[in-house]
Coordinates of C-alpha atoms and ligand atoms in Angstrom, one line a residue:
M28 CA 10.1 15.5 -9.1
K29 CA 11.9 12.9 -6.9
I30 CA 9.8 10.4 -5.2
A31 CA 11.0 7.9 -2.5
I32 CA 9.1 4.6 -3.0
L33 CA 8.9 2.5 0.2
P34 CA 6.9 -0.7 -0.5
G35 CA 7.2 -2.1 3.0
D36 CA 5.6 -5.4 4.0
G37 CA 2.8 -7.8 3.1
I38 CA 0.8 -6.6 0.1
G39 CA 2.9 -3.4 0.2
P40 CA 5.2 -4.4 -2.8
E41 CA 2.3 -5.6 -4.9
I42 CA 0.1 -2.5 -4.5
V43 CA 3.0 0.0 -4.8
A44 CA 4.1 -1.7 -8.0
Q45 CA 0.7 -0.8 -9.5
A46 CA 1.0 2.9 -8.4
A47 CA 4.6 2.9 -9.9
K48 CA 3.1 1.7 -13.2
V49 CA 0.8 4.7 -13.2
L50 CA 3.6 7.1 -12.4
D51 CA 5.6 5.5 -15.3
A52 CA 2.7 6.1 -17.6
L53 CA 2.7 9.8 -16.6
N54 CA 6.4 9.8 -17.4
R55 CA 5.6 8.5 -20.9
H56 CA 3.3 11.5 -21.3
G57 CA 6.0 14.0 -20.6
M58 CA 6.3 14.2 -16.9
K59 CA 9.7 13.8 -15.2
I60 CA 9.2 11.7 -12.1
E61 CA 12.3 10.0 -10.7
M62 CA 11.6 7.1 -8.4
E63 CA 14.0 5.6 -6.0
Y64 CA 13.2 2.6 -3.8
G65 CA 13.9 2.1 -0.1
H66 CA 13.1 -0.3 2.8
I67 CA 10.8 0.5 5.7
G68 CA 9.0 -1.5 8.4
G69 CA 9.7 -5.2 8.5
A70 CA 11.5 -5.0 5.2
G71 CA 13.8 -2.4 6.8
Y72 CA 14.4 -4.7 9.7
D73 CA 15.2 -7.6 7.3
A74 CA 17.5 -5.5 5.1
A75 CA 19.3 -3.4 7.7
G76 CA 18.2 -4.4 11.2
D77 CA 16.1 -1.3 11.6
P78 CA 12.5 -0.5 10.6
F79 CA 13.6 3.0 9.5
P80 CA 17.2 2.4 8.1
Q81 CA 19.5 5.4 7.7
A82 CA 19.6 4.9 4.0
T83 CA 15.8 5.3 3.9
E84 CA 15.9 8.3 6.1
K85 CA 18.4 9.9 3.8
L86 CA 16.3 9.0 0.7
A87 CA 13.1 10.4 2.3
L88 CA 14.8 13.7 3.3
E89 CA 16.2 14.3 -0.2
S90 CA 13.0 13.4 -2.0
D91 CA 10.0 15.7 -2.7
A92 CA 7.5 13.1 -1.6
V93 CA 7.3 9.6 -0.3
L94 CA 4.9 6.9 -1.6
L95 CA 4.5 4.1 1.0
G96 CA 2.8 0.7 0.8
A97 CA 2.1 -0.6 4.3
V98 CA 4.1 -2.1 7.2
G99 CA 3.6 -5.0 9.5
G100 CA 3.6 -8.8 9.6
Y101 CA 3.1 -11.7 11.9
Q102 CA 6.8 -12.6 11.8
Y103 CA 7.7 -9.3 13.4
D104 CA 5.2 -9.4 16.2
N105 CA 7.6 -10.6 18.8
L106 CA 10.4 -8.2 18.1
P107 CA 11.3 -5.6 20.9
R108 CA 9.2 -2.5 20.4
P109 CA 11.9 -0.2 18.8
M110 CA 12.4 -2.9 16.1
R111 CA 8.7 -3.3 15.3
P112 CA 7.6 -2.3 11.7
E113 CA 5.1 0.4 12.9
Q114 CA 8.1 2.2 14.6
G115 CA 9.3 2.8 11.0
L116 CA 6.1 4.7 10.2
L117 CA 6.1 6.8 13.4
R118 CA 9.8 7.7 12.9
I119 CA 9.4 8.7 9.2
R120 CA 6.4 10.9 10.1
K121 CA 8.3 12.5 12.9
K122 CA 11.5 13.0 10.9
L123 CA 9.6 14.7 8.0
G124 CA 7.5 16.8 10.4
L125 CA 4.2 15.5 8.9
F126 CA 1.6 17.2 11.0
A127 CA -1.4 17.3 8.7
N128 CA -3.1 14.0 7.8
L129 CA -5.7 14.2 5.1
R130 CA -8.1 11.4 4.5
P131 CA -10.8 11.8 1.9
A132 CA -13.8 9.5 2.3
L133 CA -15.4 9.4 -1.1
V134 CA -18.2 7.0 -2.2
Y135 CA -18.0 6.1 -5.9
P136 CA -21.4 5.7 -7.5
E137 CA -20.3 2.2 -8.6
L138 CA -19.5 1.1 -5.1
V139 CA -22.4 2.6 -3.2
N140 CA -23.6 -0.9 -2.2
A141 CA -20.2 -1.7 -0.6
S142 CA -21.1 0.5 2.4
T143 CA -22.8 -1.0 5.4
L144 CA -24.9 2.2 5.5
K145 CA -28.1 2.7 3.4
P146 CA -27.2 3.8 -0.1
E147 CA -29.2 7.0 0.2
L148 CA -27.1 8.0 3.2
V149 CA -23.8 7.6 1.5
S150 CA -24.5 8.1 -2.2
G151 CA -22.5 11.1 -3.4
L152 CA -20.5 11.3 -0.1
D153 CA -17.3 13.3 -0.4
I154 CA -15.8 14.4 2.9
M155 CA -12.2 15.2 3.9
I156 CA -11.0 14.4 7.4
L157 CA -8.0 16.5 8.5
R158 CA -6.3 15.0 11.5
E159 CA -3.4 16.7 13.4
L160 CA -0.7 14.1 13.5
T161 CA 2.2 15.1 15.7
G162 CA 0.7 16.5 18.9
D163 CA -2.0 15.9 21.4
I164 CA -2.2 13.1 24.1
Y165 CA -0.3 10.7 21.8
F166 CA 2.9 12.7 22.3
G167 CA 2.3 14.7 25.5
Q168 CA 4.7 14.4 28.4
P169 CA 4.7 13.4 31.2
R170 CA 3.2 10.0 30.6
G171 CA 3.6 6.6 32.2
I172 CA 2.6 4.4 35.0
R173 CA 3.3 5.6 38.5
V174 CA 2.7 4.6 42.1
L175 CA 0.5 6.9 44.1
E176 CA 1.0 7.8 47.8
N177 CA -1.5 5.2 48.9
G178 CA 0.5 2.6 47.0
E179 CA -2.0 2.2 44.1
R180 CA -0.6 2.2 40.6
Q181 CA -1.9 4.8 38.1
G182 CA -1.6 5.1 34.3
F183 CA -1.5 8.7 33.0
D184 CA -1.0 10.7 29.8
T185 CA -0.9 14.4 29.1
M186 CA -3.0 16.2 26.5
H187 CA -1.7 19.5 25.2
Y188 CA -1.7 21.6 22.0
S189 CA 0.4 24.8 21.6
E190 CA -1.1 27.8 19.7
S191 CA 1.3 27.3 16.7
E192 CA 0.4 23.6 16.4
I193 CA -3.3 24.5 16.2
R194 CA -2.8 27.5 13.8
R195 CA -0.7 25.6 11.3
V196 CA -3.2 22.7 11.0
A197 CA -6.2 25.0 11.0
H198 CA -4.6 26.9 8.0
V199 CA -4.3 23.5 6.1
G200 CA -8.0 22.9 7.0
F201 CA -9.3 26.3 5.8
K202 CA -7.2 26.1 2.6
S203 CA -8.5 22.7 1.9
A204 CA -12.1 23.9 2.5
M205 CA -11.5 26.8 0.0
K206 CA -10.6 24.2 -2.7
R207 CA -13.8 22.1 -1.9
G208 CA -17.2 23.0 -0.5
K209 CA -16.0 26.0 1.7
K210 CA -17.3 24.4 4.9
L211 CA -15.2 23.4 7.8
C212 CA -16.3 21.7 11.0
S213 CA -13.9 21.7 13.8
V214 CA -14.3 18.8 16.2
D215 CA -13.3 19.0 19.9
K216 CA -14.5 18.3 23.4
A217 CA -14.6 21.9 24.6
N218 CA -17.3 21.2 27.1
V219 CA -14.9 19.1 29.1
L220 CA -11.3 19.6 28.1
D221 CA -9.3 22.9 28.5
T222 CA -7.1 21.8 25.5
S223 CA -10.2 21.7 23.4
M224 CA -11.4 25.1 24.7
F225 CA -8.1 26.6 23.5
W226 CA -8.3 24.7 20.2
R227 CA -11.7 26.2 19.6
E228 CA -10.5 29.7 20.4
I229 CA -7.5 29.5 18.0
V230 CA -9.5 27.8 15.1
T231 CA -12.1 30.6 15.5
D232 CA -9.3 33.2 15.2
V233 CA -7.7 31.6 12.1
A234 CA -11.2 31.5 10.5
R235 CA -11.1 35.4 10.3
E236 CA -8.5 35.0 7.5
Y237 CA -11.0 32.8 5.5
P238 CA -14.2 34.7 5.5
E239 CA -15.6 32.6 2.6
V240 CA -15.4 29.4 4.7
E241 CA -18.4 28.6 6.9
L242 CA -16.9 27.4 10.2
S243 CA -18.8 25.3 12.7
H244 CA -17.8 23.5 15.9
M245 CA -19.0 20.1 17.1
Y246 CA -18.3 18.0 20.1
V247 CA -16.5 14.7 19.2
D248 CA -19.3 12.5 20.6
N249 CA -21.8 14.2 18.5
A250 CA -19.5 14.1 15.4
A251 CA -19.1 10.3 15.8
M252 CA -22.9 10.1 15.8
Q253 CA -23.5 12.5 12.9
L254 CA -21.0 10.7 10.8
V255 CA -23.2 7.7 10.6
R256 CA -26.5 9.6 10.9
A257 CA -26.1 12.1 8.1
P258 CA -22.5 12.1 6.9
K259 CA -23.2 14.3 3.8
Q260 CA -23.6 17.4 6.1
F261 CA -19.8 17.5 6.3
D262 CA -17.2 19.0 3.9
V263 CA -13.9 19.3 5.8
I264 CA -13.6 18.0 9.3
L265 CA -10.7 19.4 11.3
T266 CA -9.7 17.7 14.5
G267 CA -6.8 16.8 16.8
N268 CA -4.8 13.6 16.8
I269 CA -6.7 11.3 19.1
F270 CA -10.2 12.3 17.9
G271 CA -9.0 12.2 14.3
D272 CA -7.6 8.8 14.7
I273 CA -11.0 7.4 15.7
L274 CA -13.2 9.6 13.4
S275 CA -11.1 8.9 10.3
D276 CA -11.4 5.2 10.8
E277 CA -15.2 5.6 11.3
A278 CA -15.4 7.8 8.2
S279 CA -13.4 5.3 6.1
M280 CA -16.0 2.6 6.8
L281 CA -18.8 4.8 5.3
T282 CA -17.3 4.0 2.0
G283 CA -17.3 0.3 2.9
S284 CA -14.1 -0.6 1.1
I285 CA -10.8 -0.1 2.8
G286 CA -8.9 -0.9 -0.4
M287 CA -10.2 2.3 -1.9
L288 CA -9.0 4.9 0.7
P289 CA -5.9 7.0 0.1
S290 CA -4.2 9.4 2.5
A291 CA -1.7 12.2 2.6
S292 CA 0.4 13.4 5.5
L293 CA 2.0 16.8 4.9
D294 CA 4.6 19.1 6.4
E295 CA 4.6 22.9 6.3
N296 CA 5.9 23.1 2.7
N297 CA 3.5 20.4 1.3
K298 CA 6.2 17.8 1.2
G299 CA 4.2 14.7 1.9
L300 CA 4.0 11.0 2.6
Y301 CA 1.3 9.3 0.7
E302 CA -0.1 5.8 1.6
P303 CA -3.3 3.8 1.5
C304 CA -5.3 3.8 4.8
H305 CA -5.2 0.0 5.1
G306 CA -2.5 -2.1 6.6
S307 CA -0.2 -4.8 5.1
A308 CA -3.0 -7.4 4.9
P309 CA -0.7 -10.4 5.5
D310 CA -3.7 -12.7 5.0
I311 CA -3.7 -12.0 1.3
A312 CA -0.1 -11.0 0.6
G313 CA 1.6 -12.6 -2.4
K314 CA -1.7 -13.8 -3.9
D315 CA -2.1 -11.0 -6.4
I316 CA -5.6 -10.3 -5.1
A317 CA -5.1 -7.0 -3.1
N318 CA -6.8 -3.9 -4.3
P319 CA -4.2 -1.4 -5.5
L320 CA -6.6 1.5 -6.0
A321 CA -6.1 3.2 -2.6
T322 CA -2.3 3.3 -3.4
I323 CA -3.0 4.6 -6.9
L324 CA -5.3 7.3 -5.5
S325 CA -2.6 8.2 -3.0
A326 CA -0.4 8.9 -6.0
A327 CA -3.1 11.2 -7.3
M328 CA -3.1 13.0 -3.9
M329 CA 0.6 13.4 -4.3
M330 CA 0.2 15.1 -7.6
R331 CA -2.4 17.5 -6.1
Y332 CA -0.8 18.4 -2.8
T333 CA 3.0 18.1 -3.2
F334 CA 3.3 18.9 -6.9
S335 CA 0.2 21.2 -7.2
D336 CA -0.6 19.3 -10.4
E337 CA -4.4 19.2 -10.4
V338 CA -4.5 18.0 -14.0
S339 CA -2.5 14.8 -13.3
A340 CA -4.4 14.2 -10.0
Q341 CA -7.7 14.4 -11.8
R342 CA -6.4 12.2 -14.7
I343 CA -5.5 9.4 -12.3
E344 CA -8.8 9.7 -10.4
A345 CA -10.8 9.7 -13.7
A346 CA -8.9 6.6 -14.8
V347 CA -9.8 4.8 -11.5
R348 CA -13.5 5.8 -12.1
S349 CA -13.3 4.6 -15.6
V350 CA -12.1 1.1 -14.6
L351 CA -14.9 0.9 -12.0
K352 CA -17.4 1.9 -14.7
Q353 CA -16.0 -0.9 -16.9
G354 CA -17.1 -3.3 -14.1
L355 CA -13.6 -4.3 -13.2
R356 CA -13.3 -5.3 -9.5
T357 CA -10.7 -6.8 -7.2
A358 CA -12.0 -9.4 -4.8
D359 CA -12.7 -7.0 -1.9
I360 CA -15.1 -4.9 -3.9
F361 CA -16.5 -7.6 -6.1
E362 CA -20.2 -8.0 -6.6
A363 CA -22.3 -10.2 -8.9
G364 CA -22.3 -9.2 -12.5
M365 CA -18.8 -7.6 -12.3
K366 CA -15.5 -8.9 -13.6
K367 CA -13.1 -10.1 -10.9
I368 CA -9.5 -9.3 -11.6
G369 CA -6.2 -9.4 -9.7
C370 CA -4.0 -6.7 -8.4
A371 CA -1.6 -6.5 -11.3
E372 CA -4.5 -6.6 -13.8
M373 CA -6.1 -3.7 -12.0
G374 CA -2.9 -1.7 -12.2
D375 CA -2.8 -2.4 -16.0
A376 CA -6.4 -1.4 -16.4
V377 CA -5.9 2.0 -14.7
V378 CA -2.8 2.6 -16.9
A379 CA -4.9 1.7 -20.0
A380 CA -7.7 4.1 -18.9
L381 CA -5.1 6.8 -18.2
Ligands
NAD418 P1 -5.2 -4.5 7.4 O1 -5.7 -3.2 6.9 O2 -3.9 -5.0 6.9 O3 -6.3 -5.7 6.9 C1 -7.6 -5.7 7.4 C2 -8.5 -6.5 6.4 O4 -8.6 -5.8 5.2 C3 -7.8 -7.9 6.0 O5 -8.8 -8.8 5.9 C4 -7.2 -7.6 4.7 O6 -7.1 -8.7 3.8 C5 -8.1 -6.5 4.1 N1 -7.4 -5.6 3.2 C6 -6.6 -4.6 3.6 N2 -6.1 -3.9 2.6 C7 -6.6 -4.5 1.5 C8 -6.5 -4.3 0.1 N3 -5.7 -3.3 -0.4 N4 -7.2 -5.1 -0.8 C9 -8.0 -6.1 -0.3 N5 -8.1 -6.3 1.0 C10 -7.5 -5.5 1.9 O7 -5.3 -4.5 9.0 P2 -4.8 -5.6 10.0 O8 -5.2 -7.0 9.5 O9 -5.4 -5.2 11.3 O10 -3.3 -5.5 10.1 C11 -2.3 -6.2 9.4 C12 -0.9 -5.7 9.6 O11 -0.9 -4.3 9.0 C13 -0.5 -5.5 11.1 O12 0.8 -5.9 11.2 C14 -0.8 -4.1 11.4 O13 0.1 -3.6 12.4 C15 -0.4 -3.4 10.0 N6 -1.0 -2.1 9.8 C16 -0.2 -1.2 9.1 C17 -0.8 0.0 8.7 C18 0.1 0.9 7.9 O14 1.1 0.5 7.4 N7 -0.2 2.2 7.8 C19 -2.1 0.3 9.1 C20 -2.8 -0.6 9.8 C21 -2.3 -1.8 10.1

């Protein structure tokens, strides 16, 4: 297994180092994971004048999976747009054809008080948001700002989804539901948007191949409400790029702790890019206080989705649960009575539990 490791900026190098420790520990137990490092984001700009340097592109293409920390930092905010750190992320996703973004929102019993929602609403929560990542209004052409005949200026974007784009992400959704609670809720805005009407038609058609999965449809406005009203009604939520962008952030807050949330972005052959949901947290970078668990859990997702190694995935997840049970907490999830530890210590604790 060859993994490209791209630490990126801010807390990226600190948190990725902890996930690398966990992968090293798996290697000591007989796995053969080869790790090669590359630059991305601001680190790419600093090293090679490009947020997605050619060497990184080559490394990503020849690897089976990519583990990424985070990108971004104040020092890059005034660069021209093509040189900005986030362009590195957009370009690697595009280059690797990563169309399926999986974000689990899971509430650990030990962290149930971290959520801003009542404990009884989120206790035991385990949902998966699947967001289509390469289509929709974010990429549709034409787009821009134009001058109308009456001289007024107008901003415009184009929403569209082709049948093949909907089918391939729907298959990922149904397969994911088959491995979980066998329920899939497809979220759209079919009462207003033609694109959504078509989305609903194709998802319904794909569902015929998965008779065991219970399919439901929900309008996005209702889904936004249901996610904070009764989030446990969901198993897998399948949705397009723009709705998924918003709903996945909303769902992540159900857990209350951004430092705990992993993600996977997959291509058609389950090659994937794995990264925590949070950003580069420049406010705490270099202080050894960041929570590395989202990145470590991203490595677990890599074992599950790219390497089909459920045993290693569960071992990593069980190790994370075990350190939480031991009362070990980084500052972001700290509460009275627990033991506060740093980023590197947390990585060591997970390795010990593993
Ligand atoms: P952020 O997620 O970096 O930080 C938000 C808050 O959460 C901060 O207070 C931060 O300290 C805290 N936080 C985040 N991750 C944490 C962790 N692992 N442990 C403890 N605390 C953590 O979002 P932001 O402040 O809006 O953005 C900072 C930079 O990150 C910007 O340059 C932004 O563009 C970039 N960003 C990158 C990604 C990515 O790489 N995928 C995603 C979002 C934002």
